[in-house]
PDB file of C-alpha atoms in Angstrom:
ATOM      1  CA  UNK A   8      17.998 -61.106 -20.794  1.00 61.00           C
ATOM      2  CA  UNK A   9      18.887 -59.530 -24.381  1.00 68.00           C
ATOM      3  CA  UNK A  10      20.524 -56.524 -24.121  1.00 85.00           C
ATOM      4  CA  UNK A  11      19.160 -53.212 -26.277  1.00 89.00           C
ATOM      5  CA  UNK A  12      21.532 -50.235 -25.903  1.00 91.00           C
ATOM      6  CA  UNK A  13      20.184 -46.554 -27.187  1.00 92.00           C
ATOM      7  CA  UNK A  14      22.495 -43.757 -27.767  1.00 92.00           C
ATOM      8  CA  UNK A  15      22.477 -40.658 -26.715  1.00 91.00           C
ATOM      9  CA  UNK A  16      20.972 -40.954 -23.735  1.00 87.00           C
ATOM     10  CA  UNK A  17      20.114 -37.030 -23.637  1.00 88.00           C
ATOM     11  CA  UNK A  18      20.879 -34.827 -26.167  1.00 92.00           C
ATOM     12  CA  UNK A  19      20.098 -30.866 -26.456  1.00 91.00           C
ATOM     13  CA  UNK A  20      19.937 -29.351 -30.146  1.00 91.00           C
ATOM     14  CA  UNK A  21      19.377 -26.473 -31.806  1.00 92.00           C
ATOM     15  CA  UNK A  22      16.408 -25.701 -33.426  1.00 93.00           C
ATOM     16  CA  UNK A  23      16.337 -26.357 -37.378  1.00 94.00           C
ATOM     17  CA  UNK A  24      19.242 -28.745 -36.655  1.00 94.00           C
ATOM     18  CA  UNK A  25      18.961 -32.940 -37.392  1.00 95.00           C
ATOM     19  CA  UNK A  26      19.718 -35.748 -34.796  1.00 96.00           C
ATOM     20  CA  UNK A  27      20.065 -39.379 -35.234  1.00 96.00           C
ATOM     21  CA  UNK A  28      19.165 -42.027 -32.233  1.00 96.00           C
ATOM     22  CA  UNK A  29      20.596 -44.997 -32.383  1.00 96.00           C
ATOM     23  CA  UNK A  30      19.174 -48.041 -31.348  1.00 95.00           C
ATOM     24  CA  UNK A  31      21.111 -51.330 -31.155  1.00 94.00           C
ATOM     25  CA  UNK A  32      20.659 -55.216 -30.177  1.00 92.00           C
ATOM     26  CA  UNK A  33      23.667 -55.892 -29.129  1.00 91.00           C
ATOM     27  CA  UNK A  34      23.620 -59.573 -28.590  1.00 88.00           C
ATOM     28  CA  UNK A  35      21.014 -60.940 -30.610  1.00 87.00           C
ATOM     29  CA  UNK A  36      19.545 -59.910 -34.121  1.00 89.00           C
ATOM     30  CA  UNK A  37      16.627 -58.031 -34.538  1.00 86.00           C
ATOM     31  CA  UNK A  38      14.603 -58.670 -37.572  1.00 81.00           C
ATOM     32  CA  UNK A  39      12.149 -55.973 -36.625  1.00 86.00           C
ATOM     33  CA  UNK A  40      12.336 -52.696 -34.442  1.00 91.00           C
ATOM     34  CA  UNK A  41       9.853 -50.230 -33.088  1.00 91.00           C
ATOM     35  CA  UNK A  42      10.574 -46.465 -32.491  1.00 94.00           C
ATOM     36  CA  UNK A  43       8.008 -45.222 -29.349  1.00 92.00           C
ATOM     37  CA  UNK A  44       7.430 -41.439 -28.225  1.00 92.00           C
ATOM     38  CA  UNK A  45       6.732 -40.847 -24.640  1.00 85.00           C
ATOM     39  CA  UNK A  46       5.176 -37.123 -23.850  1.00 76.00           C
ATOM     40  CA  UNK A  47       4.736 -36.360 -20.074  1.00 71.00           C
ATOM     41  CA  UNK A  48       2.611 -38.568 -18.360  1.00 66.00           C
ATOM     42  CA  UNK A  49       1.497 -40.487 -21.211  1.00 71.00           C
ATOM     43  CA  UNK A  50       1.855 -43.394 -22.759  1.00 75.00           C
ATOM     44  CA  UNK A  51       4.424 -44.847 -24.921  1.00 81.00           C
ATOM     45  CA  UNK A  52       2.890 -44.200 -28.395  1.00 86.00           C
ATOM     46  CA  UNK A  53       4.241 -46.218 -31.391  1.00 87.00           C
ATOM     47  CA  UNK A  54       5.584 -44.379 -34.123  1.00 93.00           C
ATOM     48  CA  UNK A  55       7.266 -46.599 -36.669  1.00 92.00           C
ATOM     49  CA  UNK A  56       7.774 -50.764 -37.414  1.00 90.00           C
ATOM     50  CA  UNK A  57      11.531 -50.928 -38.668  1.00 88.00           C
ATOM     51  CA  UNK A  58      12.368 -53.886 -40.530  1.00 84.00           C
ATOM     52  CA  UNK A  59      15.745 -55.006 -41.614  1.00 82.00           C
ATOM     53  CA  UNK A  60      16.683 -53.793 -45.197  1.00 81.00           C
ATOM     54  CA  UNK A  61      13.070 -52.146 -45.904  1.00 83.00           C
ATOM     55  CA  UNK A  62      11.251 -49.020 -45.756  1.00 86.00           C
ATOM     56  CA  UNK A  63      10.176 -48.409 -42.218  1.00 91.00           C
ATOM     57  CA  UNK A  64       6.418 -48.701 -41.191  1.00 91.00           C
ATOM     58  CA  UNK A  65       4.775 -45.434 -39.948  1.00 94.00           C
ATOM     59  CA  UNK A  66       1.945 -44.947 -37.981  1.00 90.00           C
ATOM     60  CA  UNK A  67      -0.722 -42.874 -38.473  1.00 89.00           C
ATOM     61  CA  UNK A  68      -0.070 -38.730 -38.174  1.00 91.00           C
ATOM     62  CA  UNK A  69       4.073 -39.759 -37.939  1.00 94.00           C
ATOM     63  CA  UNK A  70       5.397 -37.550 -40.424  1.00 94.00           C
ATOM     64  CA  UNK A  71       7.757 -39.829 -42.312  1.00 93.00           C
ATOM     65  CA  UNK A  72      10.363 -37.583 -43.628  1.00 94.00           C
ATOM     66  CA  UNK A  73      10.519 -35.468 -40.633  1.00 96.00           C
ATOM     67  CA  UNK A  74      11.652 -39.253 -38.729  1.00 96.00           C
ATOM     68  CA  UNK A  75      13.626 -40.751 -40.942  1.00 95.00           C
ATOM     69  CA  UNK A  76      14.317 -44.636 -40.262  1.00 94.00           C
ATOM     70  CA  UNK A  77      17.260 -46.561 -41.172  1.00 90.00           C
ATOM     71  CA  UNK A  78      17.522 -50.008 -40.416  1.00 87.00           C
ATOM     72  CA  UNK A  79      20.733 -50.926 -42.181  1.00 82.00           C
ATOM     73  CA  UNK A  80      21.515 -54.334 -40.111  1.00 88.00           C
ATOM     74  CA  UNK A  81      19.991 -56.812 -37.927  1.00 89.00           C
ATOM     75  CA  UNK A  82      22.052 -55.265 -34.790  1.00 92.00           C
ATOM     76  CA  UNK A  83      21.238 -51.577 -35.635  1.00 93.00           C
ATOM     77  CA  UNK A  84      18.096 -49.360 -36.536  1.00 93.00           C
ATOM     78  CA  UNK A  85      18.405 -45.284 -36.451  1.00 95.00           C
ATOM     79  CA  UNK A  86      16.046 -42.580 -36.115  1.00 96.00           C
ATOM     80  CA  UNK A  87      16.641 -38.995 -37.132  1.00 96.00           C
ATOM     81  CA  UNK A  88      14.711 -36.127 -36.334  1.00 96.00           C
ATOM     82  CA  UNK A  89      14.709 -33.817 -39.210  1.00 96.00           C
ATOM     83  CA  UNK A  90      14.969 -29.853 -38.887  1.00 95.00           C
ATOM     84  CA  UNK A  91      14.471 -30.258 -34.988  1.00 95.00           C
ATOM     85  CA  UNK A  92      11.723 -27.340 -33.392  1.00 95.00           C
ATOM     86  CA  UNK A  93      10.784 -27.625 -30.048  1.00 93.00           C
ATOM     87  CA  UNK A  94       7.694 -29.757 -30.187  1.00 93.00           C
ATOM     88  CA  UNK A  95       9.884 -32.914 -30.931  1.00 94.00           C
ATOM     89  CA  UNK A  96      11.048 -32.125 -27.300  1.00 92.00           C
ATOM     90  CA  UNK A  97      10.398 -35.647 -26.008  1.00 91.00           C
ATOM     91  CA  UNK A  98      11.329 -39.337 -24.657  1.00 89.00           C
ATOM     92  CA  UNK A  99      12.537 -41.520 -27.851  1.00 93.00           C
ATOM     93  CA  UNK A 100      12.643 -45.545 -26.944  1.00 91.00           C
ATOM     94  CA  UNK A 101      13.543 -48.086 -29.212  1.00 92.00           C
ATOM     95  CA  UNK A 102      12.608 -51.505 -28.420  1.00 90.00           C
ATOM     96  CA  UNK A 103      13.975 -54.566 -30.623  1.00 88.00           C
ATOM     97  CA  UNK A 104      11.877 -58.279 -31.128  1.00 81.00           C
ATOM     98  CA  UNK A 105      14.067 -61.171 -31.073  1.00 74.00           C
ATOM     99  CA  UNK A 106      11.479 -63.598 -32.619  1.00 68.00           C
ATOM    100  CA  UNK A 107       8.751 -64.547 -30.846  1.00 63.00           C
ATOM    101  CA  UNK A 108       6.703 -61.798 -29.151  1.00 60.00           C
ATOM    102  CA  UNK A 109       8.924 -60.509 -26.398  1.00 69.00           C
ATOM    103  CA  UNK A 110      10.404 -57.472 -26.925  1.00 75.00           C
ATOM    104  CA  UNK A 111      13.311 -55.630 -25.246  1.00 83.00           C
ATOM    105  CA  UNK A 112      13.832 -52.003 -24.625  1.00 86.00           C
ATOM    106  CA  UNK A 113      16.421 -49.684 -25.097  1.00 88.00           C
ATOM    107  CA  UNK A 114      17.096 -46.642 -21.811  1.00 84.00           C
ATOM    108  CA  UNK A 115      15.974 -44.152 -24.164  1.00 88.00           C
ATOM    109  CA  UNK A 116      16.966 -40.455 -25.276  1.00 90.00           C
ATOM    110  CA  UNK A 117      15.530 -37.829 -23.476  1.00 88.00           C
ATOM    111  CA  UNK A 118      15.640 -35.077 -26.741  1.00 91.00           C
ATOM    112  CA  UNK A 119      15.775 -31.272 -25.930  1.00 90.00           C
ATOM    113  CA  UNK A 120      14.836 -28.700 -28.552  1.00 92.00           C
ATOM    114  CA  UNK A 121      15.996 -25.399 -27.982  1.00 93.00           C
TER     115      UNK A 121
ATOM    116  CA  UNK B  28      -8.246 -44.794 -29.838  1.00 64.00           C
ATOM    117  CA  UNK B  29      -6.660 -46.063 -26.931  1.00 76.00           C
ATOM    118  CA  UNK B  30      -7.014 -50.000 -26.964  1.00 88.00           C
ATOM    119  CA  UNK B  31      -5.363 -50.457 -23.778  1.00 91.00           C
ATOM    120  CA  UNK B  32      -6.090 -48.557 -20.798  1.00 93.00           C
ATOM    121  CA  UNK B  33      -5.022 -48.060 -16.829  1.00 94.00           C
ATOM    122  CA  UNK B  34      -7.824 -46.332 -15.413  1.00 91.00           C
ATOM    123  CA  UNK B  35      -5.739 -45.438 -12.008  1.00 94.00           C
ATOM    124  CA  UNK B  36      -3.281 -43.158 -12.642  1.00 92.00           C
ATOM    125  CA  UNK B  37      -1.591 -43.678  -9.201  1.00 95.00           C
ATOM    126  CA  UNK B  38      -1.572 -45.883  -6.693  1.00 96.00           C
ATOM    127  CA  UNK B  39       0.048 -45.882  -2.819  1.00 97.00           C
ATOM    128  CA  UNK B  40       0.790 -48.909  -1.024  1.00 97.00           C
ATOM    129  CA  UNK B  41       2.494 -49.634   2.546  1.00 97.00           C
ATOM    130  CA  UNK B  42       5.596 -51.899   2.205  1.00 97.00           C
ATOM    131  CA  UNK B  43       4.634 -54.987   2.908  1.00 97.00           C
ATOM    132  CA  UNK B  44       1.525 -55.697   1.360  1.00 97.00           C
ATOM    133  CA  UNK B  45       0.002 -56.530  -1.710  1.00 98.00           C
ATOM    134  CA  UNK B  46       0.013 -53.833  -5.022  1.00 98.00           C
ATOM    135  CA  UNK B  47      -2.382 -54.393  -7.476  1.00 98.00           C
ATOM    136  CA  UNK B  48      -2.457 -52.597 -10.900  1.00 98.00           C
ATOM    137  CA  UNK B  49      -5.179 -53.165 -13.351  1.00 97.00           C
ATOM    138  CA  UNK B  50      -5.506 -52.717 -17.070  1.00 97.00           C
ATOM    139  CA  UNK B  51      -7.946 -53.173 -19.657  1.00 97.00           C
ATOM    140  CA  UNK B  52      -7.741 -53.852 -23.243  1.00 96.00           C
ATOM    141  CA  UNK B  53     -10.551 -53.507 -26.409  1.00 94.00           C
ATOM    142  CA  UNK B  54      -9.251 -55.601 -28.893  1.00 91.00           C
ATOM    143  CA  UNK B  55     -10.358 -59.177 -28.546  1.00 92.00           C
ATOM    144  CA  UNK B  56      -7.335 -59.890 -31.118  1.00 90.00           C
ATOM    145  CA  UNK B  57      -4.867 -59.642 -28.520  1.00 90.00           C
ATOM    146  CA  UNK B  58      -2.862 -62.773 -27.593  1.00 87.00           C
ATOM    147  CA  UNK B  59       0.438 -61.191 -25.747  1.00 86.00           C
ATOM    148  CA  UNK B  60       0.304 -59.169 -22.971  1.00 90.00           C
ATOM    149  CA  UNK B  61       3.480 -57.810 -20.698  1.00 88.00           C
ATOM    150  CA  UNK B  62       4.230 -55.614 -17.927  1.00 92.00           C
ATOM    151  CA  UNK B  63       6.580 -53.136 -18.116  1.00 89.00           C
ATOM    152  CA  UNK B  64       7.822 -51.142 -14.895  1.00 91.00           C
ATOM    153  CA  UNK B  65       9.916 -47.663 -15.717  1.00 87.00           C
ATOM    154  CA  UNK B  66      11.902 -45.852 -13.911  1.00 84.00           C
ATOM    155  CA  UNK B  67      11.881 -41.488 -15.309  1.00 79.00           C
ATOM    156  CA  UNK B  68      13.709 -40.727 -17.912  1.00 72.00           C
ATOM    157  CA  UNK B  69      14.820 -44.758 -18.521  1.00 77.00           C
ATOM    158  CA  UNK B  70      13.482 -47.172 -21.094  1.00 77.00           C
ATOM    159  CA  UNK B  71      10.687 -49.307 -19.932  1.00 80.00           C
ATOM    160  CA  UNK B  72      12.033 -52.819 -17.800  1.00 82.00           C
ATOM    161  CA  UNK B  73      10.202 -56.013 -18.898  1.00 82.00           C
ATOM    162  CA  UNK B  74       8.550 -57.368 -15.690  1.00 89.00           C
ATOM    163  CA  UNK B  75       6.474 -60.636 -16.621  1.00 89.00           C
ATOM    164  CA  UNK B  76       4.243 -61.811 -19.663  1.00 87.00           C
ATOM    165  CA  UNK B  77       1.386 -63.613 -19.943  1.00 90.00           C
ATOM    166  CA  UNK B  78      -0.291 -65.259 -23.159  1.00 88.00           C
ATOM    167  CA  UNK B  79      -4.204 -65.499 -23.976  1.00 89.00           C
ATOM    168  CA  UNK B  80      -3.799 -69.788 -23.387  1.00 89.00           C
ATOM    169  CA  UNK B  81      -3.220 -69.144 -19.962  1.00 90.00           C
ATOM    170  CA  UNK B  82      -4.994 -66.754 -17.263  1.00 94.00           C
ATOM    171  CA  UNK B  83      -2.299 -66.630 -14.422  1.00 95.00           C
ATOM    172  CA  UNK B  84       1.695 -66.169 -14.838  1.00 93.00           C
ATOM    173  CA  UNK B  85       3.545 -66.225 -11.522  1.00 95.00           C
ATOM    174  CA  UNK B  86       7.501 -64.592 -11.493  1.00 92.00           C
ATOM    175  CA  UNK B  87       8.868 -64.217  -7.625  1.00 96.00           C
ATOM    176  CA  UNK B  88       6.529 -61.489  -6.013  1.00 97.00           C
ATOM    177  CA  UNK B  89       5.112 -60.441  -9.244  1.00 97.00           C
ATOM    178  CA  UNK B  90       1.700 -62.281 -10.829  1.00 97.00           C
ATOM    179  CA  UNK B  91      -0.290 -61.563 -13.666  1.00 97.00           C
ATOM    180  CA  UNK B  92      -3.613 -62.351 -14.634  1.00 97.00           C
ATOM    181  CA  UNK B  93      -5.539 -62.588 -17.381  1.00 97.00           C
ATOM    182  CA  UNK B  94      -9.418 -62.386 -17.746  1.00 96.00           C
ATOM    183  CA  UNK B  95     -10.116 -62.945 -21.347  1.00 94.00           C
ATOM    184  CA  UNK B  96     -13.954 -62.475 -21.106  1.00 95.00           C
ATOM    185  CA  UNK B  97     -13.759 -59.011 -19.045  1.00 96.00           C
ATOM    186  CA  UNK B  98     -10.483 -58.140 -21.145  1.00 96.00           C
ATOM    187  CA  UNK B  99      -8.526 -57.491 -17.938  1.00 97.00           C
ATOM    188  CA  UNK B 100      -5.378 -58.093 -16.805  1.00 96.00           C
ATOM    189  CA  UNK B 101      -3.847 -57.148 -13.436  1.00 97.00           C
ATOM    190  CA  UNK B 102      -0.742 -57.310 -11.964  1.00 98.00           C
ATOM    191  CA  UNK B 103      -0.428 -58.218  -8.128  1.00 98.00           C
ATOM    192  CA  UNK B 104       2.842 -57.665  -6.071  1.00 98.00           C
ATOM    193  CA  UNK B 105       2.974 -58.983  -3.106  1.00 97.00           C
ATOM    194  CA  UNK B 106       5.077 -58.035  -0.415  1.00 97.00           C
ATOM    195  CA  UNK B 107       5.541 -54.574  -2.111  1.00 98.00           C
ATOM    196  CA  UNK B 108       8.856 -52.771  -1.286  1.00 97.00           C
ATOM    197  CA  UNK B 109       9.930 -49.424  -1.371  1.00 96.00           C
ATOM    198  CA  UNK B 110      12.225 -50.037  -4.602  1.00 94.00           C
ATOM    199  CA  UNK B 111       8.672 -51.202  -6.637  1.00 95.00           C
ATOM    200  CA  UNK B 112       7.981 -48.168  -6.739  1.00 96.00           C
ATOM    201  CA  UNK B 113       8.136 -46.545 -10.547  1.00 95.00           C
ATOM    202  CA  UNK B 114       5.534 -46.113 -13.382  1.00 93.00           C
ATOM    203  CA  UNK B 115       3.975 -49.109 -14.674  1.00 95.00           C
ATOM    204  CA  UNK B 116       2.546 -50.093 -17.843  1.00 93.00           C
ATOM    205  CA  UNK B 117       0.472 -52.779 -19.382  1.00 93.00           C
ATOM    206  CA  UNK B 118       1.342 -53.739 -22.722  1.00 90.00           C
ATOM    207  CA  UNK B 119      -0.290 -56.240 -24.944  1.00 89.00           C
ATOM    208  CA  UNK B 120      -0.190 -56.778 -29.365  1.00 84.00           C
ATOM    209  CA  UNK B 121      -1.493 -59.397 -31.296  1.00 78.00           C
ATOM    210  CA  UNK B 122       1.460 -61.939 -32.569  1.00 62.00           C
ATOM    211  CA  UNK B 123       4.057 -60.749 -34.883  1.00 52.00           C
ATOM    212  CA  UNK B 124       2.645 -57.203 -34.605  1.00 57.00           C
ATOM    213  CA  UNK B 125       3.381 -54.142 -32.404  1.00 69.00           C
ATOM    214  CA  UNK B 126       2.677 -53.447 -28.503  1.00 77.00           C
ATOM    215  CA  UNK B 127      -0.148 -51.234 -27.931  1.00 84.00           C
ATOM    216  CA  UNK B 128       0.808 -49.643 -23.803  1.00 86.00           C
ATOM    217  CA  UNK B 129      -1.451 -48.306 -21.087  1.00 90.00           C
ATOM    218  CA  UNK B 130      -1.191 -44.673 -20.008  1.00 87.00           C
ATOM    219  CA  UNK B 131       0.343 -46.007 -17.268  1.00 91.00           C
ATOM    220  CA  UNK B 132       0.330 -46.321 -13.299  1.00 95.00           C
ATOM    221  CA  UNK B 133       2.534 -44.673 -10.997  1.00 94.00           C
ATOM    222  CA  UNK B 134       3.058 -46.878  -7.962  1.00 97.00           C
ATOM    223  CA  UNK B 135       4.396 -45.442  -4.374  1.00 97.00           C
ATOM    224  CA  UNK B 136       5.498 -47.811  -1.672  1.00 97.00           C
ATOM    225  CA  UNK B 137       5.230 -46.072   1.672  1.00 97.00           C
ATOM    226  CA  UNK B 138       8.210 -47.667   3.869  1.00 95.00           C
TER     227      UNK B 138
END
């Protein structure tokens, strides 16, 4: 199957610090991406549509220029998390379409504010 | 609002026989639904998919079904082994849109 690769895998920052995710499709190209949060035990909750060369989609109650989204290519989509605190402690997946329906996932970023 | 729900948190199963995980959705707009299995701290694994023209997708051990009318779908593994076990979730979006996921089910596999 297509192959999504997500990078870091874990990461530990300071807080009041940035950090970028990056989320790449690394053998097909993805017109669109999707940025999901995972809190403990719960679901996967969507937080932005990315799609190649435009402003990023937010859902609602995602603050937008605390996430910023960059999807610069049809291989690569980033997410940074702006003046880090705690609370953005989480599980970051990215997941890319490759037409149709089907998407794929990236392994994540486990993201540790201390 | 959570569209797409998995009532049972958890689930235990002896190896051997059958797991079945159910979900239920709200919005009668869906046409794609998949089943993701994850493993902690790792990105979701695509398991099988099912579209709203059919109401039964069979992959290996894994099937899905899909009762348009109730709004269910469950997944059925059957034998279940010790390595099935993980967090599960039901997935489903309307075409060309995003995937709304289940709270997920945490299946055990007793050996």
């Amino acid at each position: 199957g297509a192959v999504v690769s997500q990078h870091p895998s874990w990461v530990i920052c300071k807080s009041g610090t940035s950090v970028k995710i990056e989320c790449r499709s690394l053998d097909f190209q993805a017109t669109t991406m999707f940025w999901y949060r995972q809190f403990p035990k719960q679901s996967l909750m969507l937080m932005a549509t990315s799609n190649e060369g435009s402003k990023a989609t937010y859902e609602q109650g995602v603050e937008k220029d605390k996430f910023l989204i960059n999807h610069a290519s049809l291989t690569l989509s980033t997410l940074t998390v702006t003046s880090a605190h705690p609370e953005d402690s989480s599980f970051y997946i990215c997941s890319a379409r490759r037409g149709g329906t089907e998407a794929f996932f990236g392994q994540g970023t486990r993201l540790t504010v201390v | 609002d959570q569209q797409v729900k998995q009532n049972s948190p958890s689930l235990s199963v002896q190896e051997g026989r059958i797991s079945i995980l159910n979900c239920d959705y709200t919005n009668s707009m869906f046409d794609y639904f998949l089943w993701y299995k994850k493993y902690p701290a790792e990105g979701p694994t695509f398991l099988i998919s099912i579209s709203s023209i059919k109401d039964k997708n069979e992959d290996g051990r894994f099937t899905v079904f899909l009762n348009k009318s109730a709004k269910h779908l469950s997944l059925h593994i059957v034998p279940s082994q010790p390595g099935d076990s993980a967090v599960y979730f039901c997935a489903a979006s309307n075409t060309g849109n995003q995937f709304y996921f289940g709270t997920g089910t945490s299946l055990t596999v007793i050996p």
